Amino acid sequence: MVKQVAIYRHQLGKPSESFIYTPLPHYQTYKPILVGTEVWENKPLPVEHAAPANFTTMQRIIHRASFRNHYLENWFRQHQPDILHAHFAIDGLYASFFAHRYNIPLIVTLHGFDVTRTQKELMTSKNLSWIKYALNRKRLFRQCDRFLCVSQFIYEKALQAGFPREKLTQHYIGVDTELFSARKHTAEPSEQFKILHVARLTEKKGAKFLLEAIKLIDDPRVKLTIAGDGELNSTLKRQAADLGILNQIDFLGFVPYSEIQTLMQTHQVLCVPSVTAVDGDAEGLGMVFLEAAASGLPIVSTRHGGIPEAVIDGETGYLVRERDSKALANALRLLICHPETSIELSRKARLWINRKFSIQTNTQALEKLYDEIIAKHL
């Protein structure tokens, strides 16, 4: 009989969270079932899922405040999955209610903000589930069987945040190199040099400094495509206008995941210069860097969070200091002036991804970890 793993996230199908769904087709010994409280804008999901229909605001408040959700309680009672795997520590706390009640082993993947944000930031966030997590973290520490850290950076941050060392394991999610195939390169100078920025438009993603770098490069051949939306959309458009570079920037807004693959085939470099946000939010690893490298796209970014684990400075891309627009401009100029360098960086990036971040290899390792945790839980 095929074993079942319930993959838990409050909101299923959020477009910025492809890292949850990318491994699902590669499970071999487990059947993954997505479980949550609602489906984001009724987005289609890649596998079977369980979520209450018409989840009301009042039901959401009750669930966030008390952990109770009659639909999910009935689902877990009836299905009894072999293991429960939650994404993000906040969701893990809520999953721990079902895991404890129905004696299901629990594993939680830590991604970034759930570890890097301070207790004070969580408590003053005005987000009920974040506050609940801040007040009940020790309960999660006790009830969770294993915490997976998406990078060594997150592993170290989790230790600093008080997560029990004996329950921490560093595990890379990986990228599907068949979806993101290597692009064709040419060493010939082109009429345009197209930079791609793929990210939610938040402080952490550093688009502000990329716009400043475009201004410093001062080359009309340089074009920037910004694929993503967020609270800084209007602010960044005003900044581009004030810098006099608005005609060099293409703000696409939200772009479906399938179209990101095409964009990576038509640009010369990915640049997401992430920074540590004021509230402590930091990049756990950054799946877009793995996807770009798998696409044979050179990367320019920052020595920030888990990025140096995804990008080898000087070999698969260039990393500069956070918030250093001048250094960012200089790194981009190297690729503009030396297309042969881009070819070599891209070749090494693809090899690095295949060796370290294979989705098939890493998902098989995850299933073996499930087996180990279930065996210890019996």
CSV table of C-alpha atoms in Angstrom, one decimal:
chain,number,residue,atom,x,y,z
A,1,MET,CA,0.0,0.0,0.0
A,2,VAL,CA,1.3,3.5,-1.0
A,3,LYS,CA,2.2,5.6,2.0
A,4,GLN,CA,0.6,9.1,2.2
A,5,VAL,CA,2.2,12.4,3.2
A,6,ALA,CA,-0.1,15.4,4.0
A,7,ILE,CA,1.6,18.6,2.8
A,8,TYR,CA,0.2,21.4,5.0
A,9,ARG,CA,0.1,25.1,4.2
A,10,HIS,CA,-2.7,27.5,5.4
A,11,GLN,CA,-3.2,29.0,1.9
A,12,LEU,CA,-2.6,26.5,-0.9
A,13,GLY,CA,-1.5,27.5,-4.4
A,14,LYS,CA,0.2,30.9,-3.7
A,15,PRO,CA,2.1,31.7,-6.9
A,16,SER,CA,5.2,32.8,-5.1
A,17,GLU,CA,5.6,29.4,-3.4
A,18,SER,CA,6.5,27.1,-6.3
A,19,PHE,CA,9.1,25.5,-3.9
A,20,ILE,CA,6.2,23.6,-2.2
A,21,TYR,CA,4.8,22.2,-5.4
A,22,THR,CA,8.0,21.5,-7.5
A,23,PRO,CA,8.9,18.3,-5.6
A,24,LEU,CA,5.4,16.7,-5.7
A,25,PRO,CA,5.7,15.0,-9.2
A,26,HIS,CA,9.0,13.4,-8.1
A,27,TYR,CA,7.7,11.5,-5.1
A,28,GLN,CA,8.2,7.7,-5.7
A,29,THR,CA,7.2,5.9,-2.4
A,30,TYR,CA,4.7,8.4,-1.0
A,31,LYS,CA,1.5,9.9,-2.3
A,32,PRO,CA,1.4,13.6,-1.5
A,33,ILE,CA,-1.9,15.3,-0.6
A,34,LEU,CA,-2.1,19.0,-0.2
A,35,VAL,CA,-3.9,20.1,3.0
A,36,GLY,CA,-4.9,23.6,4.0
A,37,THR,CA,-7.6,26.0,5.1
A,38,GLU,CA,-8.2,27.6,1.7
A,39,VAL,CA,-7.0,27.6,-1.9
A,40,TRP,CA,-5.4,30.8,-3.1
A,41,GLU,CA,-7.8,32.5,-5.6
A,42,ASN,CA,-9.1,29.0,-6.5
A,43,LYS,CA,-5.8,28.3,-8.3
A,44,PRO,CA,-5.5,24.7,-9.8
A,45,LEU,CA,-3.3,22.4,-7.8
A,46,PRO,CA,-1.0,19.7,-9.2
A,47,VAL,CA,-2.1,16.9,-6.9
A,48,GLU,CA,-5.1,15.9,-4.8
A,49,HIS,CA,-5.9,18.4,-2.1
A,50,ALA,CA,-8.2,18.9,0.9
A,51,ALA,CA,-9.4,22.3,2.0
A,52,PRO,CA,-12.8,23.5,3.2
A,53,ALA,CA,-14.9,25.3,0.6
A,54,ASN,CA,-16.0,28.8,1.3
A,55,PHE,CA,-13.7,29.3,4.3
A,56,THR,CA,-15.2,32.4,5.9
A,57,THR,CA,-13.4,35.3,7.7
A,58,MET,CA,-15.0,34.2,11.0
A,59,GLN,CA,-13.9,30.6,10.4
A,60,ARG,CA,-10.4,31.8,9.7
A,61,ILE,CA,-10.3,33.9,12.9
A,62,ILE,CA,-11.5,30.9,14.9
A,63,HIS,CA,-8.9,28.6,13.4
A,64,ARG,CA,-6.0,31.1,13.9
A,65,ALA,CA,-7.1,31.8,17.5
A,66,SER,CA,-7.9,28.3,18.7
A,67,PHE,CA,-6.3,25.9,16.1
A,68,ARG,CA,-9.8,24.3,15.6
A,69,ASN,CA,-11.0,23.5,12.1
A,70,HIS,CA,-13.8,20.9,11.9
A,71,TYR,CA,-13.3,20.2,8.3
A,72,LEU,CA,-9.6,19.4,8.7
A,73,GLU,CA,-10.2,17.5,12.0
A,74,ASN,CA,-12.6,15.2,10.2
A,75,TRP,CA,-10.2,14.8,7.3
A,76,PHE,CA,-7.3,13.8,9.5
A,77,ARG,CA,-9.5,11.4,11.5
A,78,GLN,CA,-10.7,9.7,8.3
A,79,HIS,CA,-7.5,9.6,6.3
A,80,GLN,CA,-4.8,9.2,9.0
A,81,PRO,CA,-1.8,10.0,6.7
A,82,ASP,CA,1.5,8.3,7.5
A,83,ILE,CA,3.3,11.7,8.0
A,84,LEU,CA,2.4,15.4,8.1
A,85,HIS,CA,4.8,17.8,6.4
A,86,ALA,CA,4.1,21.5,7.0
A,87,HIS,CA,5.8,24.5,5.3
A,88,PHE,CA,6.9,27.4,7.4
A,89,ALA,CA,7.1,27.3,11.2
A,90,ILE,CA,3.9,29.3,11.7
A,91,ASP,CA,1.9,26.7,9.7
A,92,GLY,CA,3.8,24.0,11.5
A,93,LEU,CA,2.4,25.2,14.8
A,94,TYR,CA,-1.2,24.7,13.5
A,95,ALA,CA,-0.3,21.4,11.9
A,96,SER,CA,1.1,20.2,15.2
A,97,PHE,CA,-2.5,20.4,16.6
A,98,PHE,CA,-3.6,17.7,14.1
A,99,ALA,CA,-0.3,15.8,14.5
A,100,HIS,CA,-0.7,15.5,18.2
A,101,ARG,CA,-4.4,14.8,18.2
A,102,TYR,CA,-4.2,12.0,15.7
A,103,ASN,CA,-0.7,10.7,16.6
A,104,ILE,CA,0.9,11.6,13.2
A,105,PRO,CA,4.6,12.3,12.9
A,106,LEU,CA,5.3,15.9,12.0
A,107,ILE,CA,8.1,17.4,9.9
A,108,VAL,CA,8.3,21.2,9.3
A,109,THR,CA,10.3,23.0,6.6
A,110,LEU,CA,11.8,26.3,7.8
A,111,HIS,CA,12.1,28.7,4.8
A,112,GLY,CA,13.2,32.2,6.0
A,113,PHE,CA,11.0,34.8,7.7
A,114,ASP,CA,9.7,32.2,10.1
A,115,VAL,CA,13.2,32.0,11.5
A,116,THR,CA,14.9,35.3,10.8
A,117,ARG,CA,12.1,37.6,12.1
A,118,THR,CA,12.6,38.5,15.7
A,119,GLN,CA,10.2,37.6,18.5
A,120,LYS,CA,9.4,41.3,18.8
A,121,GLU,CA,8.6,41.6,15.1
A,122,LEU,CA,6.3,38.6,15.3
A,123,MET,CA,4.5,39.9,18.3
A,124,THR,CA,3.9,43.4,16.9
A,125,SER,CA,3.0,42.2,13.4
A,126,LYS,CA,-0.8,42.4,13.9
A,127,ASN,CA,-1.0,39.0,12.3
A,128,LEU,CA,-2.9,36.7,14.5
A,129,SER,CA,-1.2,33.4,13.4
A,130,TRP,CA,2.3,35.1,13.7
A,131,ILE,CA,1.5,36.2,17.3
A,132,LYS,CA,0.1,32.8,18.1
A,133,TYR,CA,3.3,31.2,16.8
A,134,ALA,CA,5.5,33.7,18.8
A,135,LEU,CA,3.6,32.7,22.0
A,136,ASN,CA,3.6,29.0,21.4
A,137,ARG,CA,7.0,28.2,19.8
A,138,LYS,CA,8.1,25.9,22.5
A,139,ARG,CA,5.0,23.8,22.0
A,140,LEU,CA,6.1,23.4,18.3
A,141,PHE,CA,9.6,22.5,19.4
A,142,ARG,CA,8.2,19.7,21.6
A,143,GLN,CA,5.7,18.3,19.1
A,144,CYS,CA,7.6,18.4,15.9
A,145,ASP,CA,9.7,15.4,15.1
A,146,ARG,CA,12.1,17.1,12.7
A,147,PHE,CA,12.7,20.6,11.3
A,148,LEU,CA,14.1,20.9,7.8
A,149,CYS,CA,16.2,23.9,7.0
A,150,VAL,CA,16.3,25.0,3.3
A,151,SER,CA,19.9,26.2,3.7
A,152,GLN,CA,22.8,26.1,6.1
A,153,PHE,CA,22.1,29.8,6.7
A,154,ILE,CA,18.6,28.9,7.9
A,155,TYR,CA,20.0,26.1,10.0
A,156,GLU,CA,22.3,28.5,11.8
A,157,LYS,CA,19.5,31.0,12.2
A,158,ALA,CA,17.2,28.3,13.7
A,159,LEU,CA,19.8,27.4,16.3
A,160,GLN,CA,20.1,31.1,17.2
A,161,ALA,CA,16.3,31.3,17.5
A,162,GLY,CA,16.3,28.4,20.0
A,163,PHE,CA,15.2,25.5,17.8
A,164,PRO,CA,16.4,22.2,19.3
A,165,ARG,CA,19.6,21.2,17.5
A,166,GLU,CA,18.8,17.5,17.7
A,167,LYS,CA,15.7,18.1,15.6
A,168,LEU,CA,17.3,20.2,12.9
A,169,THR,CA,18.3,18.8,9.5
A,170,GLN,CA,19.6,20.9,6.5
A,171,HIS,CA,17.8,19.8,3.3
A,172,TYR,CA,17.9,21.6,-0.1
A,173,ILE,CA,14.6,21.4,-2.0
A,174,GLY,CA,16.2,21.3,-5.5
A,175,VAL,CA,15.1,22.3,-9.0
A,176,ASP,CA,13.7,20.5,-11.9
A,177,THR,CA,16.4,20.8,-14.6
A,178,GLU,CA,14.0,19.4,-17.2
A,179,LEU,CA,11.6,22.3,-16.7
A,180,PHE,CA,14.4,24.9,-16.8
A,181,SER,CA,16.6,23.9,-19.7
A,182,ALA,CA,19.9,25.5,-20.6
A,183,ARG,CA,19.5,28.6,-22.9
A,184,LYS,CA,21.7,29.1,-26.0
A,185,HIS,CA,24.5,31.6,-25.6
A,186,THR,CA,26.4,33.7,-28.1
A,187,ALA,CA,29.7,35.6,-27.6
A,188,GLU,CA,28.6,38.2,-30.2
A,189,PRO,CA,27.7,41.7,-28.9
A,190,SER,CA,23.9,42.3,-29.0
A,191,GLU,CA,21.9,45.5,-29.5
A,192,GLN,CA,20.4,45.1,-26.1
A,193,PHE,CA,21.5,43.7,-22.7
A,194,LYS,CA,18.5,42.4,-21.0
A,195,ILE,CA,18.5,42.0,-17.2
A,196,LEU,CA,15.8,39.9,-15.5
A,197,HIS,CA,14.5,40.5,-11.9
A,198,VAL,CA,12.0,37.9,-10.7
A,199,ALA,CA,10.6,38.5,-7.2
A,200,ARG,CA,7.8,39.9,-5.1
A,201,LEU,CA,8.3,43.6,-4.9
A,202,THR,CA,9.2,43.8,-1.2
A,203,GLU,CA,12.1,45.4,0.6
A,204,LYS,CA,13.9,42.1,1.0
A,205,LYS,CA,14.3,41.6,-2.8
A,206,GLY,CA,16.4,44.8,-3.3
A,207,ALA,CA,14.9,46.1,-6.5
A,208,LYS,CA,15.6,49.7,-5.3
A,209,PHE,CA,19.3,49.1,-5.5
A,210,LEU,CA,19.1,47.4,-8.9
A,211,LEU,CA,17.3,50.5,-10.3
A,212,GLU,CA,20.2,52.7,-8.9
A,213,ALA,CA,22.7,50.3,-10.6
A,214,ILE,CA,20.9,50.7,-13.9
A,215,LYS,CA,21.3,54.5,-13.6
A,216,LEU,CA,25.0,54.1,-12.7
A,217,ILE,CA,25.6,51.9,-15.7
A,218,ASP,CA,24.3,54.7,-17.9
A,219,ASP,CA,23.9,52.6,-21.1
A,220,PRO,CA,20.7,52.9,-23.2
A,221,ARG,CA,21.3,49.3,-24.5
A,222,VAL,CA,20.6,48.0,-21.0
A,223,LYS,CA,17.0,46.9,-20.4
A,224,LEU,CA,15.5,45.6,-17.2
A,225,THR,CA,12.4,43.3,-16.9
A,226,ILE,CA,10.8,43.2,-13.5
A,227,ALA,CA,8.5,40.2,-13.2
A,228,GLY,CA,6.6,40.3,-10.0
A,229,ASP,CA,4.2,42.5,-8.0
A,230,GLY,CA,4.0,43.7,-4.4
A,231,GLU,CA,3.6,46.6,-2.1
A,232,LEU,CA,6.6,48.5,-3.6
A,233,ASN,CA,5.3,48.5,-7.2
A,234,SER,CA,4.2,52.1,-7.3
A,235,THR,CA,7.3,53.2,-5.3
A,236,LEU,CA,9.7,51.5,-7.7
A,237,LYS,CA,7.9,53.0,-10.7
A,238,ARG,CA,8.3,56.5,-9.2
A,239,GLN,CA,12.0,55.8,-8.4
A,240,ALA,CA,12.6,54.7,-12.0
A,241,ALA,CA,10.9,57.9,-13.3
A,242,ASP,CA,12.9,60.1,-10.9
A,243,LEU,CA,16.1,58.4,-12.0
A,244,GLY,CA,15.2,59.1,-15.7
A,245,ILE,CA,15.4,55.4,-16.6
A,246,LEU,CA,11.7,54.5,-16.8
A,247,ASN,CA,12.0,53.9,-20.6
A,248,GLN,CA,14.6,51.1,-19.8
A,249,ILE,CA,12.3,49.3,-17.4
A,250,ASP,CA,9.5,46.9,-18.2
A,251,PHE,CA,7.3,46.3,-15.2
A,252,LEU,CA,5.4,43.1,-16.1
A,253,GLY,CA,3.5,42.7,-12.8
A,254,PHE,CA,2.6,39.2,-11.7
A,255,VAL,CA,3.9,36.6,-14.2
A,256,PRO,CA,2.7,32.9,-14.1
A,257,TYR,CA,5.3,30.4,-13.1
A,258,SER,CA,5.3,28.7,-16.6
A,259,GLU,CA,6.1,32.0,-18.2
A,260,ILE,CA,9.2,32.6,-16.0
A,261,GLN,CA,10.9,29.7,-17.8
A,262,THR,CA,10.4,31.6,-21.1
A,263,LEU,CA,11.7,34.9,-19.7
A,264,MET,CA,14.9,33.1,-18.5
A,265,GLN,CA,15.5,32.0,-22.1
A,266,THR,CA,15.3,35.6,-23.5
A,267,HIS,CA,17.5,37.5,-21.0
A,268,GLN,CA,21.3,37.7,-20.4
A,269,VAL,CA,21.4,37.8,-16.6
A,270,LEU,CA,19.2,37.4,-13.5
A,271,CYS,CA,19.7,40.1,-10.9
A,272,VAL,CA,17.9,39.9,-7.5
A,273,PRO,CA,20.1,41.8,-5.1
A,274,SER,CA,18.4,40.7,-1.8
A,275,VAL,CA,18.9,42.5,1.4
A,276,THR,CA,18.0,42.0,5.1
A,277,ALA,CA,14.8,43.9,5.6
A,278,VAL,CA,14.2,46.2,8.5
A,279,ASP,CA,12.0,43.6,10.3
A,280,GLY,CA,14.8,41.0,10.0
A,281,ASP,CA,13.3,39.1,7.0
A,282,ALA,CA,16.1,37.4,5.0
A,283,GLU,CA,16.5,35.1,2.1
A,284,GLY,CA,16.5,31.4,3.1
A,285,LEU,CA,18.0,30.3,-0.2
A,286,GLY,CA,16.0,31.7,-3.1
A,287,MET,CA,14.6,29.1,-5.6
A,288,VAL,CA,14.8,31.7,-8.4
A,289,PHE,CA,18.6,31.5,-8.3
A,290,LEU,CA,18.5,27.7,-8.7
A,291,GLU,CA,16.0,28.0,-11.6
A,292,ALA,CA,18.1,30.7,-13.3
A,293,ALA,CA,21.3,28.6,-13.0
A,294,ALA,CA,19.5,25.5,-14.4
A,295,SER,CA,18.5,27.8,-17.3
A,296,GLY,CA,22.1,28.7,-18.0
A,297,LEU,CA,21.5,32.2,-16.9
A,298,PRO,CA,24.4,34.0,-15.1
A,299,ILE,CA,23.4,35.5,-11.7
A,300,VAL,CA,24.3,38.8,-10.1
A,301,SER,CA,23.2,39.1,-6.5
A,302,THR,CA,24.4,39.8,-2.9
A,303,ARG,CA,26.3,38.0,-0.2
A,304,HIS,CA,23.1,37.6,1.8
A,305,GLY,CA,21.2,34.8,3.6
A,306,GLY,CA,21.5,31.5,1.9
A,307,ILE,CA,22.3,32.9,-1.6
A,308,PRO,CA,26.1,32.1,-1.4
A,309,GLU,CA,25.0,28.4,-1.1
A,310,ALA,CA,23.1,28.7,-4.4
A,311,VAL,CA,25.6,31.0,-6.3
A,312,ILE,CA,29.3,30.5,-6.1
A,313,ASP,CA,30.9,33.9,-6.4
A,314,GLY,CA,33.2,34.2,-9.4
A,315,GLU,CA,32.3,30.8,-10.7
A,316,THR,CA,28.5,30.6,-11.3
A,317,GLY,CA,27.8,34.3,-10.8
A,318,TYR,CA,28.8,37.4,-9.0
A,319,LEU,CA,27.9,38.4,-5.4
A,320,VAL,CA,28.3,41.9,-3.9
A,321,ARG,CA,27.6,43.5,-0.6
A,322,GLU,CA,24.1,44.2,0.3
A,323,ARG,CA,22.7,47.7,-0.6
A,324,ASP,CA,25.9,48.5,-2.7
A,325,SER,CA,24.5,49.9,-6.0
A,326,LYS,CA,27.9,50.8,-7.3
A,327,ALA,CA,29.3,47.2,-6.8
A,328,LEU,CA,26.1,45.9,-8.4
A,329,ALA,CA,26.6,48.1,-11.4
A,330,ASN,CA,30.3,47.0,-11.8
A,331,ALA,CA,29.3,43.3,-11.7
A,332,LEU,CA,26.7,43.8,-14.4
A,333,ARG,CA,29.2,45.8,-16.5
A,334,LEU,CA,31.5,42.8,-16.5
A,335,LEU,CA,28.9,40.7,-18.2
A,336,ILE,CA,27.9,43.5,-20.5
A,337,CYS,CA,31.4,44.0,-21.7
A,338,HIS,CA,32.5,40.3,-21.7
A,339,PRO,CA,29.8,38.0,-23.1
A,340,GLU,CA,32.3,35.2,-23.1
A,341,THR,CA,32.4,35.4,-19.3
A,342,SER,CA,28.6,34.9,-19.2
A,343,ILE,CA,29.0,31.7,-21.2
A,344,GLU,CA,31.6,30.3,-18.8
A,345,LEU,CA,29.5,31.3,-15.7
A,346,SER,CA,26.4,29.7,-17.2
A,347,ARG,CA,28.2,26.4,-18.0
A,348,LYS,CA,29.5,26.1,-14.5
A,349,ALA,CA,26.1,27.1,-13.0
A,350,ARG,CA,24.3,24.3,-14.8
A,351,LEU,CA,26.9,21.8,-13.6
A,352,TRP,CA,26.6,23.0,-10.0
A,353,ILE,CA,22.8,22.7,-10.1
A,354,ASN,CA,22.9,19.2,-11.4
A,355,ARG,CA,25.4,18.1,-8.8
A,356,LYS,CA,24.0,19.8,-5.7
A,357,PHE,CA,20.3,20.6,-6.4
A,358,SER,CA,18.8,17.8,-8.4
A,359,ILE,CA,15.0,17.7,-7.6
A,360,GLN,CA,15.0,13.9,-8.2
A,361,THR,CA,17.9,13.1,-5.8
A,362,ASN,CA,16.8,15.6,-3.1
A,363,THR,CA,13.2,14.4,-3.2
A,364,GLN,CA,14.3,10.7,-2.8
A,365,ALA,CA,16.4,11.8,0.2
A,366,LEU,CA,13.3,13.5,1.6
A,367,GLU,CA,11.2,10.3,1.3
A,368,LYS,CA,14.0,8.3,3.1
A,369,LEU,CA,13.8,10.9,5.9
A,370,TYR,CA,10.1,10.4,6.1
A,371,ASP,CA,10.7,6.6,6.6
A,372,GLU,CA,13.2,7.3,9.3
A,373,ILE,CA,10.9,9.7,11.2
A,374,ILE,CA,7.9,7.3,10.9
A,375,ALA,CA,10.1,4.4,12.2
A,376,LYS,CA,11.1,6.5,15.3
A,377,HIS,CA,7.6,7.7,15.9
A,378,LEU,CA,6.1,4.1,16.2
